[in-house]
Amino acid sequence: MSSSPGRTALVTGVNGISGYALVEYLIRQPASEWSKIVVTSRKPLPLPWLDDRVEFFSLDLLWPRDKIVAAMKPYCSDVTHAFFNSYVHTDDFSQLAKYNIPLWENFLVALETVASTSLQRVCLQTGGKHYGAHLGPISPVPYEEDCPRYDDKGQNFYYVQEDFLFARQQEAAARGHYWHYNIIRPNGIVSFTPSANGMSEAITIALYFWICKELGQIAAFPGNQFFYNCVDDCSSAKGIADLSVWAMIHEHIKNEAFNLVNGDTYVWKYFWPRIAAYFSARAGGPAQIGDPTEGGTTMENTVLLSDWAKDKREVWNAIVDKYGGNREAFDYGTWDFFDWAIGKNWPTLSSMSKARKFGYQGYVDSYDCYIETFRAFVESSEKELHTLRNPFDDSVVTDQVHHAGPEDVDRAVAGAISALKAGPWKDFTGVQRARCLHNFADLAEKEAARLARIESLATGRPVGGIQFFDIVHMVETIRYYAGWADKIEGQSFIDDDGLYKIIQYEPIGVCAGIASWNATFMYVAWKIAPALAAGNTFIFKSSEKSPLGALALGPLFIQAGFPPGVVQLLSGAGASGAALSSHPHISKISFTGSAAIGRKVQEAATRSNLKRVTLELGGKSPAIVFPDAPMDTAISVGSGFLANSGQICVAASRVLVHASIATDFVDKLKSIFEAAAERLGCNPLELDTDHGPVADRQQYDRIMAYIEQGKRDASLITGGNRKGEQGFFIRPTIFLNPSEHSSIWREEIFGPVLCVKVFQTEEEAIQIANDSEYGLASCVYTTDVTRALRVAGKLESGGVSVNIPHLPSRNTPLGGKKQSGYGKELGKHGLMSYLDAKTIHIK
């Protein structure tokens, strides 16, 4: 092995399968081995690497050579090891040479020009076409590296590429510059690619299975009978990276060519059903057309995917709408290439005996290789799947929800950074950002009924409340922040000390939001809209209990015109949130949830990079009812509380009522609760349903435990038990005068359990109301405006409503005190939390 530390790598084609995998491999090697990694492709990176050693520049190797040299000079003058992974795919094999020969020749000449003194090794990746696999049956099989060249009739551009490599090496040696090469010849590459690529065989299979499953069709093997029954092999892109680096750093194997396959073989007849099982799809074999003759000349593909796929885009769009994902992924399918790959009437196998003789031990299981690619295709690196159940009847909504893992979070952050710094978003004007926000609001408004149904399925919330309150609030809030996008102004100060002072406000960077499950669409508006209006990028993680509604918004963000990476939606549980909270490249995180988890978010944010944090945490909100309050107005505290079955953070779950009206008030409140109980049990998907079940079994058990404790600590007025045998329905419950230390009085229950206490004086009411670790919201019921303002000023909460249940408003700040968190969402305060003030002094 070479003892030269600190190599500089140059990798081309990094948006392609093997180039991407090679960079992924290199960044996992120590800096002492690879101190700098220069990467290039024609198009910007959709998924940049978060590694300080990586330097990217755009390069089209079909440019004029002088332009290529000029583009490479700032980055490549110290390159020691160059990996060429570029390839132009066309449907017409006769045209491959037209593009790929100058692609390689331009690269090598420019590389020698720019890195004339540093270059040590060059790695050329070719492929199975070197052996004529694309032209017809050849012998021997499997292919060996020393097979004599066949009569290619001018179609094998790999021969031309290799001959040019040999000639340039000899010319360099004649000039006294000795560099060496390795050639890697994979056979049928199978791996993830971050962009559309002509050789994405596994992604094509994934699309085929997903669509067949959605249509209820059997996924027939699209190739012919011969290939269905013959032995096949393939090459993992990770394996290509491993062999390429292994060969390039060993001196004793310089100037050698190596085949690369995974190391195993398979027969599609048995392999196809295994892949189908992964997708829970039905698999079928091919149909044989005509009688086979020697050479299989009458064998034809059962399904020509290039024809089959022509009318399937809308089916794929429907899949994305239903489960989330990327509409553009349909374009990653290389249907024509796959038709050829599995429609040949001859075997295409490669031998790795030469690499083995030189000591290479790499091996990849081909089934695992395909499955790993499929997992990347559905945009999750984690194997864990989450099952969602409908709390109305405990039926399974889906068992296919992925939890985002650390790699998924890294990928999301990388995409957000790219969108912020390299994509078009950084150049969007405020007017353009506003237009995107307005477009999204319009789309969400049109899709309100569908979105409400999707959100209701897993949460049990009545669709009417979601459609006509949550989504209306979301749309209005997004439009409100769209109005701010072009009105973010700075400040200047009079020159009174010889300095002209300017304050300007800038986006703070990549932001993230973690939301509770009880109001997904509202949280989307509170967190994402102000961040985007300010020019940031955003990663939103919904609760593991309610991921479907947020994921359904993904296509709308794309249709609204937001560039890729600006908004990204993740699903997952605590580990996903922890990865966001602790990520060193996220500048701010906004969290809505319990106080206990909020503390963990704060700690992780502090330990990682001191990111900004907004915490909207739990509440045990009081409502004070004075004797002069109109009774009909005062008892609205009850109907407001029961919205969403008490699962609202600002809900007034502690009601303080003056002794002089307590009996009448409690009787009327009881009537409201019992009327609600009578309507309880209806299907949340019906528009006239106004009360649903609690969110899930865990929430049900938690609430019922509080109720049992309440029966020991207070007088039960109504409710206190389950309604019906189906679903997680809890009768609205009222407890009267619990002890001041009772858990039902002091802790957030987050369910349909209301506590009432009687007070005698205004001072006593204020003291009882403030005797809580929480301080999110409060309500005051009185006709005396002076009293209302006086009491509101003394209540220790972030917001106070008079004569109405407290609800968030798009243009006023929402946020708590004490253990209810800090920082504000909504209003101008919410916008400013996503901006950074910069001071400029001019002498």
Short mmCIF file of C-alpha atoms in Angstrom, two decimals, residues 556-760:
data_model
loop_
_atom_site.label_atom_id
_atom_site.label_comp_id
_atom_site.label_asym_id
_atom_site.label_seq_id
_atom_site.Cartn_x
_atom_site.Cartn_y
_atom_site.Cartn_z
CA LEU A 556 -48.43 20.84 -2.86
CA PHE A 557 -45.14 22.48 -1.91
CA ILE A 558 -43.68 21.25 -5.19
CA GLN A 559 -46.66 22.43 -7.23
CA ALA A 560 -46.55 25.80 -5.48
CA GLY A 561 -43.12 26.45 -6.98
CA PHE A 562 -40.80 25.97 -4.04
CA PRO A 563 -37.42 24.73 -5.33
CA PRO A 564 -36.19 21.29 -4.24
CA GLY A 565 -34.86 21.17 -0.70
CA VAL A 566 -36.62 24.33 0.50
CA VAL A 567 -39.29 22.37 2.38
CA GLN A 568 -38.77 18.78 3.52
CA LEU A 569 -41.18 16.62 5.47
CA LEU A 570 -40.12 13.79 7.77
CA SER A 571 -42.07 11.34 9.87
CA GLY A 572 -40.77 9.61 12.94
CA ALA A 573 -40.76 9.33 16.71
CA GLY A 574 -38.45 10.61 19.42
CA ALA A 575 -35.22 9.47 17.80
CA SER A 576 -36.05 11.44 14.65
CA GLY A 577 -36.69 14.57 16.69
CA ALA A 578 -33.49 14.03 18.65
CA ALA A 579 -31.49 13.85 15.41
CA LEU A 580 -32.93 17.19 14.34
CA SER A 581 -32.44 18.83 17.74
CA SER A 582 -28.80 17.83 17.91
CA HIS A 583 -27.87 18.40 14.28
CA PRO A 584 -24.94 20.84 14.02
CA HIS A 585 -26.10 22.36 10.73
CA ILE A 586 -29.60 23.35 11.81
CA SER A 587 -29.77 26.97 12.96
CA LYS A 588 -33.14 26.97 14.70
CA ILE A 589 -35.68 24.48 15.95
CA SER A 590 -39.29 25.14 16.88
CA PHE A 591 -40.91 22.51 19.08
CA THR A 592 -44.54 21.98 20.09
CA GLY A 593 -45.16 19.24 22.62
CA SER A 594 -44.77 18.26 26.24
CA ALA A 595 -42.55 20.09 28.73
CA ALA A 596 -40.51 16.94 29.36
CA ILE A 597 -39.59 16.52 25.68
CA GLY A 598 -39.13 20.28 25.33
CA ARG A 599 -36.36 20.16 27.91
CA LYS A 600 -34.62 17.43 25.92
CA VAL A 601 -34.89 19.50 22.74
CA GLN A 602 -33.39 22.49 24.56
CA GLU A 603 -30.53 20.41 25.97
CA ALA A 604 -29.72 18.84 22.61
CA ALA A 605 -29.80 22.23 20.89
CA THR A 606 -27.44 23.66 23.49
CA ARG A 607 -25.01 20.75 23.36
CA SER A 608 -24.81 20.69 19.57
CA ASN A 609 -24.42 24.18 18.16
CA LEU A 610 -26.37 26.52 20.46
CA LYS A 611 -29.16 26.67 17.89
CA ARG A 612 -32.10 28.95 18.54
CA VAL A 613 -35.10 27.27 20.12
CA THR A 614 -38.77 28.15 20.34
CA LEU A 615 -40.71 25.98 22.78
CA GLU A 616 -44.51 25.85 22.86
CA LEU A 617 -45.07 23.34 25.63
CA GLY A 618 -47.81 22.08 27.89
CA GLY A 619 -50.51 24.03 29.60
CA LYS A 620 -52.94 23.83 32.48
CA SER A 621 -54.83 26.93 31.51
CA PRO A 622 -57.24 28.61 33.94
CA ALA A 623 -60.54 30.33 33.20
CA ILE A 624 -61.91 32.72 35.84
CA VAL A 625 -65.68 33.27 35.82
CA PHE A 626 -66.80 36.31 37.80
CA PRO A 627 -70.40 36.70 39.03
CA ASP A 628 -71.23 39.50 36.57
CA ALA A 629 -70.43 37.38 33.53
CA PRO A 630 -73.50 36.48 31.41
CA MET A 631 -74.10 32.78 32.02
CA ASP A 632 -74.53 31.92 28.35
CA THR A 633 -71.16 33.52 27.65
CA ALA A 634 -69.44 31.95 30.63
CA ILE A 635 -70.43 28.39 29.86
CA SER A 636 -68.82 28.71 26.42
CA VAL A 637 -65.68 27.73 28.30
CA GLY A 638 -67.10 24.22 28.27
CA SER A 639 -67.82 23.96 24.55
CA GLY A 640 -64.45 25.52 23.78
CA PHE A 641 -62.73 23.03 26.02
CA LEU A 642 -64.38 20.02 24.36
CA ALA A 643 -63.15 20.94 20.88
CA ASN A 644 -60.85 18.08 19.83
CA SER A 645 -61.89 16.16 22.96
CA GLY A 646 -59.83 18.41 25.22
CA GLN A 647 -56.64 17.65 23.29
CA ILE A 648 -55.66 21.31 22.85
CA CYS A 649 -52.66 22.90 24.50
CA VAL A 650 -54.46 26.19 25.29
CA ALA A 651 -57.67 24.53 26.50
CA ALA A 652 -58.98 25.94 29.80
CA SER A 653 -58.87 22.73 31.84
CA ARG A 654 -59.08 24.56 35.20
CA VAL A 655 -62.22 26.64 35.70
CA LEU A 656 -62.50 28.97 38.69
CA VAL A 657 -66.06 30.09 39.32
CA HIS A 658 -67.33 32.56 41.92
CA ALA A 659 -69.18 30.93 44.79
CA SER A 660 -72.34 32.98 44.19
CA ILE A 661 -72.95 31.42 40.77
CA ALA A 662 -71.12 28.11 41.20
CA THR A 663 -74.17 25.84 41.51
CA ASP A 664 -75.95 27.26 38.46
CA PHE A 665 -72.73 27.32 36.42
CA VAL A 666 -71.80 23.71 37.21
CA ASP A 667 -75.33 22.52 36.37
CA LYS A 668 -75.25 24.22 32.98
CA LEU A 669 -71.70 23.00 32.32
CA LYS A 670 -72.82 19.48 33.17
CA SER A 671 -75.64 19.77 30.63
CA ILE A 672 -73.19 20.79 27.91
CA PHE A 673 -70.90 17.86 28.73
CA GLU A 674 -73.71 15.32 28.83
CA ALA A 675 -75.13 16.57 25.52
CA ALA A 676 -71.69 16.12 24.00
CA ALA A 677 -71.52 12.61 25.44
CA GLU A 678 -74.79 11.73 23.72
CA ARG A 679 -73.28 12.67 20.35
CA LEU A 680 -70.07 10.82 21.10
CA GLY A 681 -69.30 7.67 19.09
CA CYS A 682 -70.08 8.84 15.56
CA ASN A 683 -67.67 8.30 12.69
CA PRO A 684 -65.14 11.17 12.55
CA LEU A 685 -65.20 10.98 8.75
CA GLU A 686 -68.79 12.27 8.72
CA LEU A 687 -69.04 16.05 8.38
CA ASP A 688 -71.72 16.39 11.08
CA THR A 689 -69.59 14.64 13.73
CA ASP A 690 -68.36 17.19 16.25
CA HIS A 691 -66.65 15.02 18.92
CA GLY A 692 -64.24 12.19 18.25
CA PRO A 693 -62.21 9.65 20.20
CA VAL A 694 -58.90 10.41 21.86
CA ALA A 695 -55.83 9.85 19.72
CA ASP A 696 -54.85 6.26 20.47
CA ARG A 697 -54.65 3.49 23.07
CA GLN A 698 -51.72 5.12 24.84
CA GLN A 699 -53.59 8.42 25.21
CA TYR A 700 -56.76 6.60 26.26
CA ASP A 701 -54.99 4.65 29.01
CA ARG A 702 -53.24 7.79 30.24
CA ILE A 703 -56.47 9.80 30.50
CA MET A 704 -58.36 6.98 32.19
CA ALA A 705 -55.60 6.71 34.82
CA TYR A 706 -56.06 10.41 35.63
CA ILE A 707 -59.83 9.92 35.87
CA GLU A 708 -59.44 7.08 38.36
CA GLN A 709 -57.15 9.29 40.46
CA GLY A 710 -59.68 12.13 40.19
CA LYS A 711 -62.41 9.94 41.63
CA ARG A 712 -60.31 9.71 44.80
CA ASP A 713 -59.35 13.41 44.93
CA ALA A 714 -62.54 15.26 43.94
CA SER A 715 -66.29 15.03 43.39
CA LEU A 716 -67.21 13.51 40.02
CA ILE A 717 -70.01 15.57 38.45
CA THR A 718 -70.39 13.72 35.15
CA GLY A 719 -68.54 11.32 32.85
CA GLY A 720 -65.59 9.40 34.20
CA ASN A 721 -65.89 6.36 31.99
CA ARG A 722 -65.69 5.00 28.48
CA LYS A 723 -68.52 5.22 26.00
CA GLY A 724 -69.23 2.16 23.91
CA GLU A 725 -67.10 -0.87 23.19
CA GLN A 726 -65.59 0.36 19.92
CA GLY A 727 -62.97 3.05 19.65
CA PHE A 728 -61.24 5.16 22.28
CA PHE A 729 -64.20 7.30 23.32
CA ILE A 730 -64.17 8.85 26.80
CA ARG A 731 -67.26 10.59 28.16
CA PRO A 732 -66.59 14.29 28.85
CA THR A 733 -65.74 14.47 32.53
CA ILE A 734 -66.12 17.19 35.20
CA PHE A 735 -64.52 17.10 38.65
CA LEU A 736 -65.47 19.61 41.33
CA ASN A 737 -63.09 21.07 43.93
CA PRO A 738 -60.11 18.71 43.65
CA SER A 739 -57.41 19.14 46.26
CA GLU A 740 -54.74 21.67 45.31
CA HIS A 741 -52.11 18.91 45.18
CA SER A 742 -54.16 16.49 43.07
CA SER A 743 -52.60 15.42 39.78
CA ILE A 744 -55.85 16.19 37.91
CA TRP A 745 -55.55 19.81 39.06
CA ARG A 746 -51.83 20.34 38.56
CA GLU A 747 -50.85 18.18 35.56
CA GLU A 748 -51.75 18.46 31.89
CA ILE A 749 -54.15 15.61 31.10
CA PHE A 750 -54.72 16.46 27.42
CA GLY A 751 -58.14 14.91 27.29
CA PRO A 752 -61.84 15.61 28.02
CA VAL A 753 -61.36 16.11 31.78
CA LEU A 754 -62.28 19.50 33.27
CA CYS A 755 -61.74 20.59 36.88
CA VAL A 756 -63.86 23.27 38.57
CA LYS A 757 -62.94 25.14 41.75
CA VAL A 758 -64.96 27.72 43.66
CA PHE A 759 -63.43 31.06 44.75
CA GLN A 760 -64.61 33.94 46.92
#
